[in-house]
Coordinates of C-alpha atoms and ligand atoms in Angstrom, one line a residue:
X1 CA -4.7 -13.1 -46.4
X2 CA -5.6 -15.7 -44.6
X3 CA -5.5 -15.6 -40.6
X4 CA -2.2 -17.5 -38.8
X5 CA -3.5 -19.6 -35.7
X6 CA -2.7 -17.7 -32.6
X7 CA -1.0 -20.7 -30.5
X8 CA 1.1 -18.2 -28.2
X9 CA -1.9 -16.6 -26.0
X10 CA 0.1 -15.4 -23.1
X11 CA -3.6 -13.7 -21.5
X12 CA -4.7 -17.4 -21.0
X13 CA -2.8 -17.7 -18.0
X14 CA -4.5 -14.2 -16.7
X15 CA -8.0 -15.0 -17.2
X16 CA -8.8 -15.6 -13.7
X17 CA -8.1 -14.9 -10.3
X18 CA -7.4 -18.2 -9.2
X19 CA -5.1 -18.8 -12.3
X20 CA -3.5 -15.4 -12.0
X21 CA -2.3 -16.8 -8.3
X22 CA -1.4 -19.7 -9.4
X23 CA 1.0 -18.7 -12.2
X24 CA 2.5 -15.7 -9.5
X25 CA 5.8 -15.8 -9.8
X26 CA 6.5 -13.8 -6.3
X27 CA 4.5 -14.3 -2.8
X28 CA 5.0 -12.3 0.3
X29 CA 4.5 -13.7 3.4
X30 CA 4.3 -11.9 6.9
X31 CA 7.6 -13.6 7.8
X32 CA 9.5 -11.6 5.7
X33 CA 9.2 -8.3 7.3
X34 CA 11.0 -6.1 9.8
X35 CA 9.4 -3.1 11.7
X36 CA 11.8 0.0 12.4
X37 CA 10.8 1.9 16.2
X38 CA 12.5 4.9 18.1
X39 CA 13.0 4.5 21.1
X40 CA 13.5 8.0 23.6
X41 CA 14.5 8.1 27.5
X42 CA 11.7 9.1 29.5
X43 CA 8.4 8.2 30.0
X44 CA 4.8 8.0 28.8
X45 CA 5.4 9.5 25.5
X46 CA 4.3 8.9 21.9
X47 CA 5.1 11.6 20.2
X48 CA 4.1 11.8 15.9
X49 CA 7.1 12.4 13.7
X50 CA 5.8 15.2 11.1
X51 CA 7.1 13.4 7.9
X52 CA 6.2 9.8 8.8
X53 CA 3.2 9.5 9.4
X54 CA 1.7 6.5 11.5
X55 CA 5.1 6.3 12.8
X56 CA 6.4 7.7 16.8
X57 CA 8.7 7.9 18.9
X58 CA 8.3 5.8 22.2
X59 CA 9.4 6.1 25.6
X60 CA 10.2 2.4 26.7
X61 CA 6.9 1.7 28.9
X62 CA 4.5 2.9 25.7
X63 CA 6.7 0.6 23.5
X64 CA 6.5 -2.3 25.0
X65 CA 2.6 -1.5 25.2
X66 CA 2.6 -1.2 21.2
X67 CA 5.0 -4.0 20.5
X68 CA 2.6 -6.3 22.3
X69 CA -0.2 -4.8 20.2
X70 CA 1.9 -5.2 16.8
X71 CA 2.8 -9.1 17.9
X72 CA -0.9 -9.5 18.3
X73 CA -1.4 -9.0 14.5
X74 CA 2.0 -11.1 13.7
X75 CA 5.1 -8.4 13.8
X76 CA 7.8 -10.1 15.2
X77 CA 10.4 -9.2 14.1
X78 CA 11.3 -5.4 14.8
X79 CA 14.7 -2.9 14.1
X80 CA 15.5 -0.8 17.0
X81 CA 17.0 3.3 16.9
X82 CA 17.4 4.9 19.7
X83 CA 17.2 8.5 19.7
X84 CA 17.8 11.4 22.3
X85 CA 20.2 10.5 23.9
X86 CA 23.2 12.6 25.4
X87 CA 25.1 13.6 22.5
X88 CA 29.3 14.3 22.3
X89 CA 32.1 14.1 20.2
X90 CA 33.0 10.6 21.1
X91 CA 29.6 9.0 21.0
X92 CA 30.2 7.9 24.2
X93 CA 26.6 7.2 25.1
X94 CA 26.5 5.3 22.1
X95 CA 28.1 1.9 23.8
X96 CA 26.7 3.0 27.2
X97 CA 25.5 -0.2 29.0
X98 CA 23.0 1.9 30.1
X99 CA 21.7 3.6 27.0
X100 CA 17.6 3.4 26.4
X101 CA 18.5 1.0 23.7
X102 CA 20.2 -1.5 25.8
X103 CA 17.1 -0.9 28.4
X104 CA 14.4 -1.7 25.7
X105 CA 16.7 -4.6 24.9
X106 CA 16.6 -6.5 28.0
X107 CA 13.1 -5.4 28.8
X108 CA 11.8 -6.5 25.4
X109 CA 13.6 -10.3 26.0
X110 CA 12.4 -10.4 29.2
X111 CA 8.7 -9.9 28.3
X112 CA 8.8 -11.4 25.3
X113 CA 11.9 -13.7 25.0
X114 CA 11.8 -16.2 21.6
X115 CA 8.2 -14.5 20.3
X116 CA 10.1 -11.3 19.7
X117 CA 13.3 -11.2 17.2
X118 CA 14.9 -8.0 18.0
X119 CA 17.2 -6.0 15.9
X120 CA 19.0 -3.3 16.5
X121 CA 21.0 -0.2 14.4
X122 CA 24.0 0.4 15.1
X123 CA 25.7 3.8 14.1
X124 CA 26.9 6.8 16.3
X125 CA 25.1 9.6 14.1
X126 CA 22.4 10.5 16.3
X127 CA 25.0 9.9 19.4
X128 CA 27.7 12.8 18.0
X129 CA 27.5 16.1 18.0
X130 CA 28.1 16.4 14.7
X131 CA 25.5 14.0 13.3
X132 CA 28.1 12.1 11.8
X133 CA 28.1 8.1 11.5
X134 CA 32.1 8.2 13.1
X135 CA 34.7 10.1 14.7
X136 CA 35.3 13.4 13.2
X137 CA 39.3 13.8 12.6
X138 CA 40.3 17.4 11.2
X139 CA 36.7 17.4 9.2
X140 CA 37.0 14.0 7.9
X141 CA 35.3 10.7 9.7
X142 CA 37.6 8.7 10.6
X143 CA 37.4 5.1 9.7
X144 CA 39.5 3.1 11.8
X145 CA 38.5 5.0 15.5
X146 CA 35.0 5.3 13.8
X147 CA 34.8 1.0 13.9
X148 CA 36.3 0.9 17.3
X149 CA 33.4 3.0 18.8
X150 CA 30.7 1.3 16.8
X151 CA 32.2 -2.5 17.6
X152 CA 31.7 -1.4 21.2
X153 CA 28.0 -0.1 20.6
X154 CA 27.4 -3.5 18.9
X155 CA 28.6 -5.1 21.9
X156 CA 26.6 -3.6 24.1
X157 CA 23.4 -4.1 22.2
X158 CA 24.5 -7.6 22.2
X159 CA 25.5 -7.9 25.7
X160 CA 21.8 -6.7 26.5
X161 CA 20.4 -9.5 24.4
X162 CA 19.8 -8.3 20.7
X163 CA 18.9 -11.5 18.5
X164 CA 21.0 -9.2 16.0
X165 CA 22.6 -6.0 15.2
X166 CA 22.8 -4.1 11.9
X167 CA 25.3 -1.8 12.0
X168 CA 24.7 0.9 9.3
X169 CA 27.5 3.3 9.1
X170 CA 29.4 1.9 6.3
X171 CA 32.8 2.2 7.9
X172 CA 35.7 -0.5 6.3
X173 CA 36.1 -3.1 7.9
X174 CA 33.5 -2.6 10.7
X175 CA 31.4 -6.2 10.1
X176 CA 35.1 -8.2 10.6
X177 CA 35.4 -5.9 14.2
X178 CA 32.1 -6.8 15.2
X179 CA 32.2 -9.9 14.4
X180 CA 35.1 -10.2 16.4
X181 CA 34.4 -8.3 19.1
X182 CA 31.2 -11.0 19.7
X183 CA 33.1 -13.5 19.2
X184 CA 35.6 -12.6 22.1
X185 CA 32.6 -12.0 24.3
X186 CA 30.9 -15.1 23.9
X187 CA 28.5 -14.0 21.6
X188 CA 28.9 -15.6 18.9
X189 CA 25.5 -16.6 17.9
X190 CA 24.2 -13.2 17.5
X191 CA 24.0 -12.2 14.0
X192 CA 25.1 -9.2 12.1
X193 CA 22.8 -7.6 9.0
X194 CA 25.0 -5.6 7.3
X195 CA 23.6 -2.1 5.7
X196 CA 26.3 -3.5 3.0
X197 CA 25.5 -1.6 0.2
X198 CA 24.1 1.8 2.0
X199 CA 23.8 4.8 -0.5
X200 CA 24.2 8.4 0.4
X201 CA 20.3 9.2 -0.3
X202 CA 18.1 12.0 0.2
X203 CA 15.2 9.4 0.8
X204 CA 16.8 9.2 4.5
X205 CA 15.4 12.8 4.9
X206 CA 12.2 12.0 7.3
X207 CA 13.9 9.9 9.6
X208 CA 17.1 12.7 10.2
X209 CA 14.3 14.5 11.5
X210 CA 12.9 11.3 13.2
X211 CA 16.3 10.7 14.8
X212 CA 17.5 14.1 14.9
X213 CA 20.6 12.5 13.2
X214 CA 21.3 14.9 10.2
X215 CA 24.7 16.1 10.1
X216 CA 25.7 19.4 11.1
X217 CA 28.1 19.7 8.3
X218 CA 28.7 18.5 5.1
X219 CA 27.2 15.4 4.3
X220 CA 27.7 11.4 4.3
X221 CA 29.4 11.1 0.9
X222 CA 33.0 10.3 2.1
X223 CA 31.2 7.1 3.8
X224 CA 28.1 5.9 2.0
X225 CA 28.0 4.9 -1.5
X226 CA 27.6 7.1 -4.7
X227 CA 24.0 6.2 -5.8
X228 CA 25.6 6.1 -10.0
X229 CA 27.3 2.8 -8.8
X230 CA 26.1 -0.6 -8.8
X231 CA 29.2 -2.6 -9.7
X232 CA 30.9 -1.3 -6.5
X233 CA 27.8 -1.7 -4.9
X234 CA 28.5 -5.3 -5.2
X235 CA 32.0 -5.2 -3.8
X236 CA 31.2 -3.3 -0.5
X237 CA 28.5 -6.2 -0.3
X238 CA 30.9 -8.9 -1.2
X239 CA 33.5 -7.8 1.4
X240 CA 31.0 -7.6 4.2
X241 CA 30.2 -11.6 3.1
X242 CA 33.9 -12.2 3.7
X243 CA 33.8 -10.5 6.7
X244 CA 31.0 -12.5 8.2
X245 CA 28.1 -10.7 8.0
X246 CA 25.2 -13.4 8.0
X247 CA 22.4 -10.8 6.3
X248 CA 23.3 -8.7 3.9
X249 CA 20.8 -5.3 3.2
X250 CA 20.2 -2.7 0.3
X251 CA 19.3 0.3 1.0
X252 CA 17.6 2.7 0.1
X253 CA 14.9 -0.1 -1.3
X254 CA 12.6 1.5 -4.5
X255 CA 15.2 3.5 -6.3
X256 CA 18.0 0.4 -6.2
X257 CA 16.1 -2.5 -7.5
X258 CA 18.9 -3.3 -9.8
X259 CA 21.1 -3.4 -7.0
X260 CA 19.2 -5.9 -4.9
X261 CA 18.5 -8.1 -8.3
X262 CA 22.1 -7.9 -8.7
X263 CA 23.0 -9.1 -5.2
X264 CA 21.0 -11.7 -5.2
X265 CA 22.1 -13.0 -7.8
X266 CA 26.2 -12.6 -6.3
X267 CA 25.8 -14.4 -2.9
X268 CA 24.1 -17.0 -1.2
X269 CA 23.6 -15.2 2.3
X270 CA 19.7 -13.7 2.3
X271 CA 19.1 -10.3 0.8
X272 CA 17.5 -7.6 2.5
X273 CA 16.4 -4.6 1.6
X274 CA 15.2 -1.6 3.5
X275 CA 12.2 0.4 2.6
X276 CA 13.5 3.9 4.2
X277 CA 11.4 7.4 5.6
X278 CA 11.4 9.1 2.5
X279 CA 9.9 6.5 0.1
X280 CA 7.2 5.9 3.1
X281 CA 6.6 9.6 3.6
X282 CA 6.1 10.1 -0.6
X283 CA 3.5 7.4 -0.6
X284 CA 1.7 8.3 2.8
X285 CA 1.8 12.2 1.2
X286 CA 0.2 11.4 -1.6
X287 CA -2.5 8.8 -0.5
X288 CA -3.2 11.8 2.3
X289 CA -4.3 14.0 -0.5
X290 CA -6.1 11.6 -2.5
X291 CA -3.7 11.3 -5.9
X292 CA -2.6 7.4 -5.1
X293 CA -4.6 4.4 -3.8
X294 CA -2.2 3.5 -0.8
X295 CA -2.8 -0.2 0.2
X296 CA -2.4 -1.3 -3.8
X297 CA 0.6 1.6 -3.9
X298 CA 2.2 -0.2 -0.9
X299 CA 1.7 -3.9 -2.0
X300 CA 2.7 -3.3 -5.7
X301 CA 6.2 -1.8 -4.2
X302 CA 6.8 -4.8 -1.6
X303 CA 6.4 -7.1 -4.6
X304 CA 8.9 -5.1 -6.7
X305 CA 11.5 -5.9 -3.8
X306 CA 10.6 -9.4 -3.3
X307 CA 10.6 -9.6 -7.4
X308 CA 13.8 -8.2 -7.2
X309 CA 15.5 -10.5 -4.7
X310 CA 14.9 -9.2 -1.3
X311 CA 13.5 -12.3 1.0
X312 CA 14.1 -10.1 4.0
X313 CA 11.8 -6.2 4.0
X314 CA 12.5 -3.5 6.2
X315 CA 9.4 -1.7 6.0
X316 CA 7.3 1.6 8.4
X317 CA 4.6 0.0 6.5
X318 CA 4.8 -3.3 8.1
X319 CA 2.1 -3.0 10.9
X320 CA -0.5 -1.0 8.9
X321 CA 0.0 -3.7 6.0
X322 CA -0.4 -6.6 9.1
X323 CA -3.4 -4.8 10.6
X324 CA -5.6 -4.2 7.5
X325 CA -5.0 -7.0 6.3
X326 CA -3.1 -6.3 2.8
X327 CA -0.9 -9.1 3.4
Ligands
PBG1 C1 21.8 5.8 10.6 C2 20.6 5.4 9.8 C3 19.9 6.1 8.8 C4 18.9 5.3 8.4 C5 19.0 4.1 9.0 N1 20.1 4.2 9.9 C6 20.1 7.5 8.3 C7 21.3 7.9 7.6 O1 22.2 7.1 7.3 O2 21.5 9.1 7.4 C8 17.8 5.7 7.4 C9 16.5 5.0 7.6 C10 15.4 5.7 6.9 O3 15.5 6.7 6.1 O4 14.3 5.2 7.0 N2 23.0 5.7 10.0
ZN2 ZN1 24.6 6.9 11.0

């Protein structure tokens, strides 16, 4: 038989290096990412957390000695946690207007004001006894008092100066009470990234420990999302749009990729995603013992986001990938 002309040579366009980066469909840029610190009361300590490699907790004179270092190789942008502080059944120290979150706050704007974009979480679970993201009521978190506790915690991050808070408890209605708690103080230019479509995960497991934040009971089922769901995924995202979040964030990141396509495909707001502890702390563990090449690991999964939708990445990786250069 005689041989049909192949016309259709889709390996043209890989042939070579320049090509292959001109055809790329998806580009990361340094703009794009978000660095996560924990901040502790006290002072000169960085301690390691076990699981997360790379990755401590600071006492506020040692971070703003590394955040200066990170801005140096172009990490601007970073996502605050504070951890250690009192803890109680009210969260009370939560919306303290002296917590060591709202002290890194206004220290961090004062030495760095517009070069530095700081973020910071908002949720009570490593403020309650209990470890819970809420108010526990009878065993059960309580939405309503739950929002009313965070709202506050949001305003006193944003009282301190926060470019933007991201609460991430995944109460109802808690984006439309910040929002208008802001508002009602004057604030309303600071934004609010929604953890909109959180999922109860087990990839969360490092940074419990990071943020001594695991609950002491039960789990976070009755709050964050059921990981078999997408299409409901969508609606808790959609509601937070409506509520007036301005960012609106997947998470976890590797194991929801469908979810972030999806979203991004459902709104026009920007689509974050956040790359959590226990997909770090996989990759770190195996590039420790040798089984994965780690910088082509790392880069092939922040592609897969940005492929996916995300234009915003929440990332541990972010410095190391700054630093040597993989981006
Ligand atoms: C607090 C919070 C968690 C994470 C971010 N904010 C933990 C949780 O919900 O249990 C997870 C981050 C990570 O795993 O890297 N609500
Ligand atoms: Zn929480």
């Amino acid at each position: 038989m005689e041989k049909q002309p192949l016309n259709i040579r889709p390996r043209r366009l890989r042939k070579s290096p320049i090509l292959r980066d001109m055809v790329a469909e998806t580009r990361l840029s340094r703009e794009m990412f978000i660095y996560p610190y924990f901040v502790v009361p006290g002072k000169k300590i960085k301690h390691k957390i076990d699981a997360m490699p790379g990755i401590h907790h600071f006492s506020l004179d040692q971070l703003l000695f590394d955040v200066e270092k990170g801005m140096n190789s172009g990490v601007n942008k970073i996502l605050l946690f504070g951890v250690g502080e009192k803890k109680t059944g009210d969260a009370s120290s939560s919306f303290s207007n002296n917590s060591i979150v709202v002290k890194a706050v206004k220290e961090l704007k004062r030495k760095f004001g517009e070069d530095l974009f700081v973020i910071t979480d908002v949720c009570v679970c490593a403020y309650t006894t209990h470890g819970h993201c809420g108010i526990l009521n009878d065993g059960y978190v309580h939405n309503d008092s739950s929002v009313e506790v965070i709202s506050k915690m949001a305003l006193a991050h944003a009282m301190a100066g926060a470019d933007m808070v991201a609460p991430s408890d995944m109460m109802d209605g808690r984006i439309s009470a910040i929002r208008g708690i802001l508002d009602k103080n004057r604030l309303e230019n600071t934004s609010i990234m929604s953890y909109a479509s959180k999922f109860a995960s087990a990839y969360y497991g490092p940074f419990r420990e990071a943020a001594d934040s695991a609950p002491q009971t039960g789990d976070r089922k009755s709050y964050q999302m059921d990981f078999r769901n997408a299409r409901e995924a969508l609606k808790e995202a959609l509601i937070d749009e409506q509520e007036g979040a301005d960012i609106l964030m997947v998470k976890p990141a590797l194991a929801f990729l469908d979810i972030i396509s999806q979203l991004s495909l459902n709104t026009l707001l920007p689509v974050a995603c956040y790359n959590v502890s226990g997909e770090y702390a996989m990759v770190k563990a195996a590039s420790e013992r040798g089984w994965i090449d780690e910088p082509k690991i790392v880069m092939e999964n922040m592609h897969a986001f940005a492929r996916a939708g995300a234009g915003i990445i929440i990332s541990y990786h972010t410095r190391q990938m700054f630093e040597s250069g993989w981006l």
